Coordinates of N, CA and C in Angstrom, one line a residue:
M1 N 1.0 -1.2 0.0 CA 0.0 0.1 0.1 C 0.8 1.2 0.0
A2 N 0.5 2.0 -0.8 CA 1.3 3.4 -1.0 C 1.2 4.3 0.2
T3 N 2.0 5.1 0.8 CA 1.9 6.2 1.8 C 1.6 7.5 1.4
L4 N 0.9 8.0 1.9 CA 0.7 9.6 1.6 C 0.6 10.3 3.0
Y5 N 1.4 11.2 3.0 CA 1.4 12.1 3.9 C 0.6 13.3 3.7
L6 N -0.5 13.3 4.5 CA -1.3 14.6 4.5 C -0.9 15.5 5.5
F7 N -0.7 16.8 5.2 CA -0.4 17.8 6.0 C -1.4 18.9 5.9
G8 N -1.6 19.4 7.3 CA -2.6 20.7 7.0 C -2.1 21.9 8.0
S9 N -2.5 22.9 7.7 CA -2.2 23.8 8.4 C -3.6 24.6 9.1
A10 N -3.4 25.7 9.9 CA -4.4 26.4 10.6 C -5.2 27.3 9.5
A11 N -6.2 26.7 8.6 CA -7.1 27.3 7.9 C -8.6 26.6 8.3
P12 N -9.7 27.2 8.2 CA -11.0 26.6 8.6 C -11.1 25.1 8.2
P13 N -10.7 24.8 6.9 CA -11.1 23.4 6.5 C -10.4 22.2 7.1
V14 N -9.2 22.8 8.0 CA -8.5 21.6 8.7 C -9.7 21.0 9.7
H15 N -10.6 21.7 9.9 CA -11.5 21.0 11.0 C -12.3 19.7 10.4
D16 N -12.3 19.8 9.2 CA -13.0 18.7 8.3 C -11.8 17.7 7.8
I17 N -10.6 17.4 8.2 CA -9.4 16.8 7.9 C -9.8 15.1 7.8
A18 N -10.8 14.8 8.9 CA -11.1 13.4 8.9 C -11.5 13.1 7.6
R19 N -12.4 13.8 6.9 CA -13.2 13.4 5.5 C -11.9 12.8 4.6
P20 N -11.1 13.9 4.3 CA -10.1 13.5 3.5 C -9.3 12.4 3.7
V21 N -9.0 12.2 5.0 CA -8.3 11.2 5.7 C -9.1 9.5 5.3
A22 N -10.3 9.8 5.5 CA -11.2 8.7 5.3 C -11.2 8.3 3.9
D23 N -11.3 9.4 2.9 CA -11.4 9.2 1.6 C -10.1 8.7 0.9
A24 N -9.0 9.1 1.5 CA -7.7 8.7 0.9 C -7.5 7.1 1.3
R25 N -7.9 6.8 2.7 CA -7.9 5.3 2.7 C -8.8 4.4 2.1
E26 N -10.0 5.1 1.8 CA -11.0 4.2 0.8 C -10.3 4.1 -0.6
R27 N -9.4 4.9 -0.9 CA -8.6 5.0 -2.3 C -7.6 4.2 -2.5
G28 N -7.2 3.5 -1.0 CA -6.3 2.6 -1.1 C -4.9 3.3 -0.3
W29 N -4.8 4.3 0.0 CA -3.6 5.0 0.6 C -3.6 4.8 2.2
D30 N -2.2 4.4 2.7 CA -1.9 4.4 4.0 C -1.5 6.0 4.4
V31 N -2.3 6.4 5.1 CA -2.4 8.1 5.6 C -1.6 8.5 7.0
C32 N -0.7 9.2 6.8 CA -0.1 9.8 8.0 C -0.4 11.3 8.1
L33 N -1.0 11.6 9.2 CA -1.2 13.1 9.3 C -0.3 13.9 10.0
G34 N 0.1 14.9 9.4 CA 0.8 15.9 10.1 C 0.2 17.2 10.1
L35 N 0.2 18.1 11.2 CA -0.3 19.4 11.3 C 0.7 20.3 11.7
T36 N 0.6 21.7 11.4 CA 1.4 22.9 11.8 C 0.9 22.8 13.3
P37 N 1.7 23.5 14.2 CA 1.5 23.5 15.7 C 0.0 24.5 16.0
T38 N -0.2 25.1 15.2 CA -1.7 25.8 15.3 C -2.7 24.9 15.0
A39 N -2.5 24.3 14.0 CA -3.5 23.3 13.5 C -3.7 22.2 14.5
H40 N -2.7 21.9 14.9 CA -2.7 20.6 16.0 C -3.3 21.1 17.2
G41 N -3.0 22.3 17.6 CA -3.9 23.0 18.8 C -5.4 23.0 18.6
W42 N -5.7 23.2 17.2 CA -7.0 23.2 16.9 C -7.8 22.1 17.2
L43 N -6.9 21.0 16.9 CA -7.5 19.7 16.6 C -7.2 18.9 17.9
A44 N -6.5 19.4 18.8 CA -6.0 18.6 19.9 C -7.1 17.6 20.7
A45 N -8.1 17.9 20.7 CA -9.2 17.2 21.3 C -9.8 16.0 20.5
R46 N -9.4 16.1 19.3 CA -9.8 15.0 18.2 C -8.5 14.2 17.8
T47 N -7.2 14.1 18.6 CA -6.0 13.6 18.1 C -6.1 12.1 18.2
A48 N -6.9 11.5 19.5 CA -7.0 10.1 19.3 C -7.8 9.7 18.3
E49 N -9.0 10.3 17.8 CA -9.9 9.9 16.7 C -9.2 9.8 15.6
L50 N -8.2 11.0 15.2 CA -7.6 10.9 13.9 C -6.4 9.9 14.0
E51 N -5.9 9.4 15.0 CA -5.0 8.4 15.2 C -5.5 7.2 14.9
R52 N -6.8 6.9 15.5 CA -7.4 5.5 15.0 C -7.7 5.6 13.5
L53 N -8.2 6.7 13.2 CA -8.5 6.7 11.7 C -7.4 6.3 10.8
T54 N -6.1 7.0 11.2 CA -4.8 6.8 10.1 C -4.3 5.5 10.6
G55 N -4.2 5.2 11.8 CA -3.5 3.9 12.3 C -2.0 4.5 12.6
H56 N -1.8 5.8 12.6 CA -0.4 6.5 12.9 C -0.3 7.5 13.9
P57 N 0.6 7.8 14.6 CA 0.5 9.1 15.4 C 0.2 10.2 14.6
V58 N -0.5 11.2 15.1 CA -0.4 12.3 14.4 C 0.7 13.2 14.8
R59 N 1.5 13.9 13.9 CA 2.8 14.7 14.2 C 2.6 16.0 14.1
S60 N 3.3 16.9 14.9 CA 3.3 18.4 14.4 C 4.8 18.8 14.9
A61 N 5.4 17.7 15.4 CA 7.0 18.2 15.9 C 7.9 17.2 15.2
Y62 N 9.1 17.8 15.1 CA 10.3 16.9 14.7 C 10.5 15.8 15.6
K63 N 10.9 14.6 15.2 CA 11.4 13.6 16.1 C 12.9 13.9 16.8
R64 N 13.1 13.3 17.8 CA 14.3 13.6 18.5 C 15.4 12.9 17.6
P65 N 16.5 13.4 17.4 CA 17.9 13.0 16.7 C 18.0 11.5 17.5
G66 N 18.1 10.4 16.7 CA 18.6 9.1 16.8 C 17.3 8.2 17.6
T67 N 16.2 8.9 17.5 CA 15.0 7.8 17.5 C 14.4 7.5 16.3
E68 N 13.8 6.4 16.3 CA 13.1 5.6 15.1 C 12.0 6.6 14.5
D69 N 11.9 6.3 13.4 CA 10.6 7.3 12.7 C 9.3 6.4 12.9
V70 N 8.4 7.0 13.4 CA 7.1 6.3 13.8 C 6.2 6.1 12.4
W71 N 6.6 6.9 11.4 CA 5.8 6.7 10.0 C 6.5 6.0 8.9
P72 N 5.8 5.2 8.1 CA 6.7 4.7 6.9 C 7.1 5.9 6.1
P73 N 8.1 5.6 5.1 CA 8.5 6.8 4.1 C 7.3 7.0 3.3
A74 N 7.3 8.3 2.8 CA 6.1 9.0 2.0 C 6.6 8.2 0.4
D75 N 5.5 8.0 -0.1 CA 5.5 8.0 -1.5 C 4.8 9.2 -2.3
V76 N 4.0 9.9 -1.5 CA 3.5 11.2 -1.8 C 3.3 12.1 -0.8
V77 N 3.5 13.3 -0.7 CA 2.9 14.3 0.2 C 1.9 15.3 -0.3
A78 N 1.0 15.5 0.4 CA 0.0 16.6 0.0 C -0.3 17.5 1.3
F79 N -0.4 18.7 0.9 CA -0.3 19.8 2.0 C -1.5 20.6 1.6
A80 N -2.6 20.2 2.6 CA -3.8 21.3 2.3 C -4.8 21.0 3.6
P81 N -5.2 22.3 4.1 CA -5.1 23.4 3.6 C -3.8 24.1 3.9
A82 N -3.3 24.8 2.9 CA -2.0 25.5 3.2 C -2.2 27.0 3.3
T83 N -1.9 27.6 4.4 CA -2.1 28.8 4.6 C -1.1 29.9 4.0
F84 N -1.3 31.2 4.0 CA -0.5 32.0 3.4 C 1.0 32.0 4.1
N85 N 1.1 31.9 5.4 CA 2.2 31.7 6.2 C 2.9 30.5 5.6
S86 N 2.2 29.2 5.4 CA 2.9 27.8 5.4 C 3.5 28.1 3.5
V87 N 2.5 28.7 2.8 CA 3.1 28.5 1.5 C 4.3 29.4 1.5
N88 N 4.3 30.7 1.9 CA 5.5 31.5 1.8 C 6.6 31.0 2.6
S89 N 6.4 30.3 3.9 CA 7.6 29.8 4.4 C 8.1 28.7 3.6
W90 N 7.3 27.8 3.1 CA 7.9 26.6 2.4 C 8.6 27.2 1.1
A91 N 8.1 27.9 0.5 CA 8.8 28.5 -0.9 C 10.1 29.3 -0.4
L92 N 10.3 29.8 0.6 CA 11.5 30.5 1.1 C 12.5 29.8 1.8
G93 N 11.8 28.3 2.1 CA 12.9 27.3 2.9 C 13.1 27.7 4.2
L94 N 12.1 28.2 4.8 CA 11.8 28.6 6.4 C 11.5 27.4 7.0
T95 N 12.1 26.6 7.6 CA 11.8 25.2 8.0 C 11.7 25.1 9.6
G96 N 11.0 26.1 10.2 CA 10.8 26.1 11.6 C 9.8 25.2 12.0
T97 N 9.2 24.5 11.2 CA 8.1 23.7 11.8 C 8.3 22.4 11.1
F98 N 7.8 21.3 11.7 CA 8.0 20.0 11.2 C 7.4 19.7 9.6
V99 N 6.3 20.2 9.4 CA 5.5 20.2 8.4 C 6.2 20.9 7.2
I100 N 6.6 22.1 7.4 CA 7.4 22.9 6.5 C 8.8 22.2 6.2
G101 N 9.4 21.7 7.2 CA 10.7 21.0 7.0 C 10.6 19.7 6.2
V102 N 9.5 18.9 6.3 CA 9.3 17.6 5.5 C 8.9 18.0 3.8
V103 N 8.2 19.1 3.9 CA 7.9 19.3 2.7 C 9.0 19.7 1.7
A104 N 9.9 20.7 2.5 CA 11.1 21.5 1.8 C 12.0 20.3 1.5
E105 N 12.1 19.3 2.4 CA 13.3 18.3 2.2 C 12.6 17.3 1.0
A106 N 11.3 17.1 1.1 CA 10.8 16.2 -0.1 C 10.9 16.7 -1.3
V107 N 11.2 18.1 -1.6 CA 11.6 18.6 -2.8 C 13.0 18.0 -3.3
G108 N 13.7 18.2 -2.4 CA 15.2 17.6 -2.6 C 15.2 16.0 -2.6
K109 N 14.3 15.3 -2.3 CA 14.2 13.9 -2.4 C 13.3 13.4 -3.5
D110 N 12.7 14.4 -4.3 CA 12.1 14.0 -5.5 C 10.8 13.2 -5.3
I111 N 10.1 13.6 -4.0 CA 8.9 12.9 -3.7 C 7.9 13.8 -4.3
P112 N 6.9 13.1 -4.6 CA 5.9 13.9 -5.5 C 5.1 14.8 -4.4
L113 N 4.8 15.9 -4.8 CA 4.2 17.0 -3.8 C 3.1 17.7 -4.4
V114 N 1.8 17.7 -3.7 CA 0.8 18.4 -4.2 C 0.2 19.5 -3.1
T115 N 0.0 20.7 -3.2 CA -0.5 21.6 -2.3 C -1.8 22.3 -2.6
M116 N -2.5 22.7 -1.9 CA -3.7 23.5 -2.1 C -4.1 24.5 -1.0
P117 N -3.7 25.8 -1.4 CA -3.6 26.6 -0.5 C -5.1 27.1 0.1
C118 N -5.4 27.7 1.2 CA -6.7 28.2 1.7 C -6.3 29.7 2.2
V119 N -6.4 30.6 1.4 CA -6.2 31.8 1.8 C -7.3 33.0 1.1
N120 N -7.5 34.0 1.9 CA -8.5 34.9 1.4 C -7.8 35.8 0.3
A121 N -8.7 36.7 -0.5 CA -8.3 37.5 -1.4 C -7.3 38.7 -1.1
A122 N -7.6 38.9 0.4 CA -6.7 40.2 0.8 C -5.2 39.6 0.9
F123 N -5.0 38.4 1.4 CA -3.7 37.7 1.5 C -3.0 37.6 0.0
V124 N -3.7 37.3 -1.0 CA -3.4 37.0 -2.4 C -2.9 38.3 -3.0
R125 N -3.4 39.4 -2.5 CA -3.0 40.8 -3.1 C -1.6 41.0 -2.5
H126 N -1.2 40.5 -1.6 CA 0.3 40.7 -1.0 C 1.0 39.9 -2.3
R127 N 2.3 40.7 -2.6 CA 2.8 40.3 -3.8 C 3.8 38.8 -3.6
Q128 N 4.1 38.7 -2.3 CA 5.0 37.7 -2.1 C 4.1 36.4 -2.3
F129 N 2.9 36.4 -2.0 CA 2.0 35.1 -2.2 C 2.3 34.5 -3.7
E130 N 1.9 35.3 -4.7 CA 2.0 34.8 -5.9 C 3.5 34.4 -6.3
R131 N 4.4 35.2 -5.8 CA 6.0 34.7 -6.1 C 6.1 33.3 -5.4
S132 N 5.6 33.0 -4.3 CA 5.7 31.9 -3.6 C 5.1 30.8 -4.4
V133 N 3.9 30.9 -4.8 CA 3.2 29.8 -5.7 C 4.1 29.7 -7.0
A134 N 4.7 30.6 -7.6 CA 5.5 30.5 -8.7 C 6.6 29.6 -8.6
E135 N 7.2 30.1 -7.1 CA 8.4 29.0 -6.6 C 8.5 27.8 -6.4
L136 N 7.0 27.6 -5.8 CA 6.7 26.0 -5.7 C 6.6 25.3 -7.1
R137 N 5.9 25.9 -7.7 CA 5.5 25.4 -9.1 C 6.9 25.0 -9.8
A138 N 7.7 26.1 -9.7 CA 9.4 25.9 -10.5 C 10.0 24.7 -9.7
M139 N 9.7 24.4 -8.6 CA 10.3 23.3 -7.7 C 9.6 21.8 -8.1
G140 N 8.7 21.9 -8.6 CA 8.2 20.9 -9.3 C 6.5 20.3 -8.3
V141 N 6.3 21.1 -7.6 CA 5.3 21.0 -6.7 C 4.0 21.3 -7.6
E142 N 3.0 20.4 -7.4 CA 1.6 20.6 -8.1 C 0.6 21.5 -7.1
V143 N 0.6 22.7 -7.4 CA -0.1 23.8 -6.6 C -1.7 23.8 -7.3
L144 N -2.6 23.3 -6.5 CA -3.8 23.5 -7.0 C -4.6 24.8 -6.3
Y145 N -4.3 25.9 -7.3 CA -4.7 27.2 -7.0 C -5.0 27.9 -8.2
G146 N -6.3 28.6 -8.1 CA -6.8 29.2 -9.3 C -7.8 28.3 -10.0
E147 N -7.9 28.5 -11.3 CA -8.9 27.7 -12.2 C -8.2 26.3 -11.8
G148 N -9.3 25.3 -11.5 CA -8.9 23.9 -11.3 C -8.4 23.6 -9.9
G149 N -8.5 24.5 -9.0 CA -7.9 24.5 -7.8 C -8.9 25.2 -6.9
F150 N -8.1 25.8 -5.7 CA -8.8 26.6 -4.8 C -8.7 28.0 -5.4
V151 N -10.0 28.5 -5.1 CA -10.3 30.0 -5.6 C -10.2 30.9 -4.2
P152 N -9.7 31.9 -4.0 CA -9.6 32.6 -2.8 C -11.0 33.4 -2.9
H153 N -11.5 33.6 -1.6 CA -12.7 34.3 -1.2 C -12.4 35.6 -0.4
E154 N -13.4 36.6 -0.6 CA -12.9 37.8 0.3 C -12.8 37.5 1.8
P155 N -12.3 38.1 2.4 CA -12.1 38.0 3.8 C -13.4 37.9 4.7
G156 N -13.6 37.1 5.4 CA -14.9 36.9 6.3 C -15.9 35.9 5.3
L157 N -15.5 35.6 4.1 CA -16.7 34.9 3.4 C -16.3 33.5 3.3
S158 N -15.3 33.0 3.9 CA -15.2 31.4 3.9 C -16.1 30.5 4.1
R159 N -16.0 29.5 3.2 CA -16.8 28.5 3.3 C -16.1 27.0 3.5
P160 N -15.6 26.8 4.6 CA -14.8 25.7 4.9 C -15.5 24.2 4.2
G161 N -16.6 24.2 4.3 CA -17.4 22.9 3.7 C -17.2 22.7 2.5
A162 N -16.9 23.9 1.7 CA -16.8 23.8 0.2 C -15.3 23.6 -0.4
Y163 N -14.4 23.4 0.7 CA -13.2 23.4 0.2 C -13.0 22.0 -0.5
P164 N -12.4 22.1 -2.0 CA -12.3 21.1 -2.8 C -11.4 19.7 -2.5
W165 N -11.5 19.3 -1.3 CA -10.9 18.1 -0.9 C -10.6 17.2 -1.9
D166 N -11.7 16.9 -2.8 CA -11.6 15.9 -3.8 C -10.6 16.3 -4.8
L167 N -10.4 17.4 -5.3 CA -9.5 18.1 -6.3 C -7.9 17.3 -5.7
L168 N -7.7 17.6 -4.5 CA -6.5 17.4 -3.7 C -6.5 15.6 -4.0
L169 N -7.3 14.9 -3.5 CA -7.1 13.5 -3.7 C -6.8 13.0 -5.1
D170 N -7.8 13.7 -6.0 CA -7.7 13.3 -7.4 C -6.2 13.4 -8.0
A171 N -5.5 14.7 -7.5 CA -4.1 15.1 -7.9 C -3.2 13.9 -7.1
V172 N -3.4 13.6 -6.1 CA -2.5 12.6 -5.1 C -2.7 11.2 -6.0
D173 N -4.0 10.8 -6.2 CA -3.9 9.5 -6.9 C -3.2 9.5 -8.3
R174 N -3.0 10.5 -9.1 CA -2.3 10.5 -10.3 C -0.8 10.0 -9.8
F175 N -0.2 10.4 -8.8 CA 1.1 9.9 -8.4 C 1.3 8.6 -7.8
R176 N 0.1 7.8 -7.8 CA 0.3 6.3 -7.2 C 1.2 5.7 -7.9
T177 N 2.1 4.9 -7.3 CA 3.3 4.0 -7.9 C 2.7 2.8 -8.1

């Protein structure tokens, strides 16, 4: 069974992360769930449920040097929802968190990567965001943003239930080995 690392950051759709985990498992993926520290805090009360669903520990921090990894190696990494901060940190190589460190390193390991941002239109107007999306694409990351992916909403008008998780999983399935 191929292994999918599914990473999420602190945007409203992360509250529904159990649904894409279950859907990915139904599609035949062994799913390991990683969260940014803030997203992990948001979902802390559901950690046991998510660990039962995946069969693996939910991670938000680096392992200690010299300790065995509790996850199998990734065949594909998907990062969604990816916030403004996460997209920019990743593109700039700022690996201060476990999730960003793993995706940054995965580029150099040639592990297939898919990401789908979740940002509002005000963040998109910041020039760095488009630069970061372009940089990730130049590194070979499939960025599901704009037509055929996530379309930004105006601030305060998010619809977390409408986040297109199916687009993410369809992209991940294209990388199945």
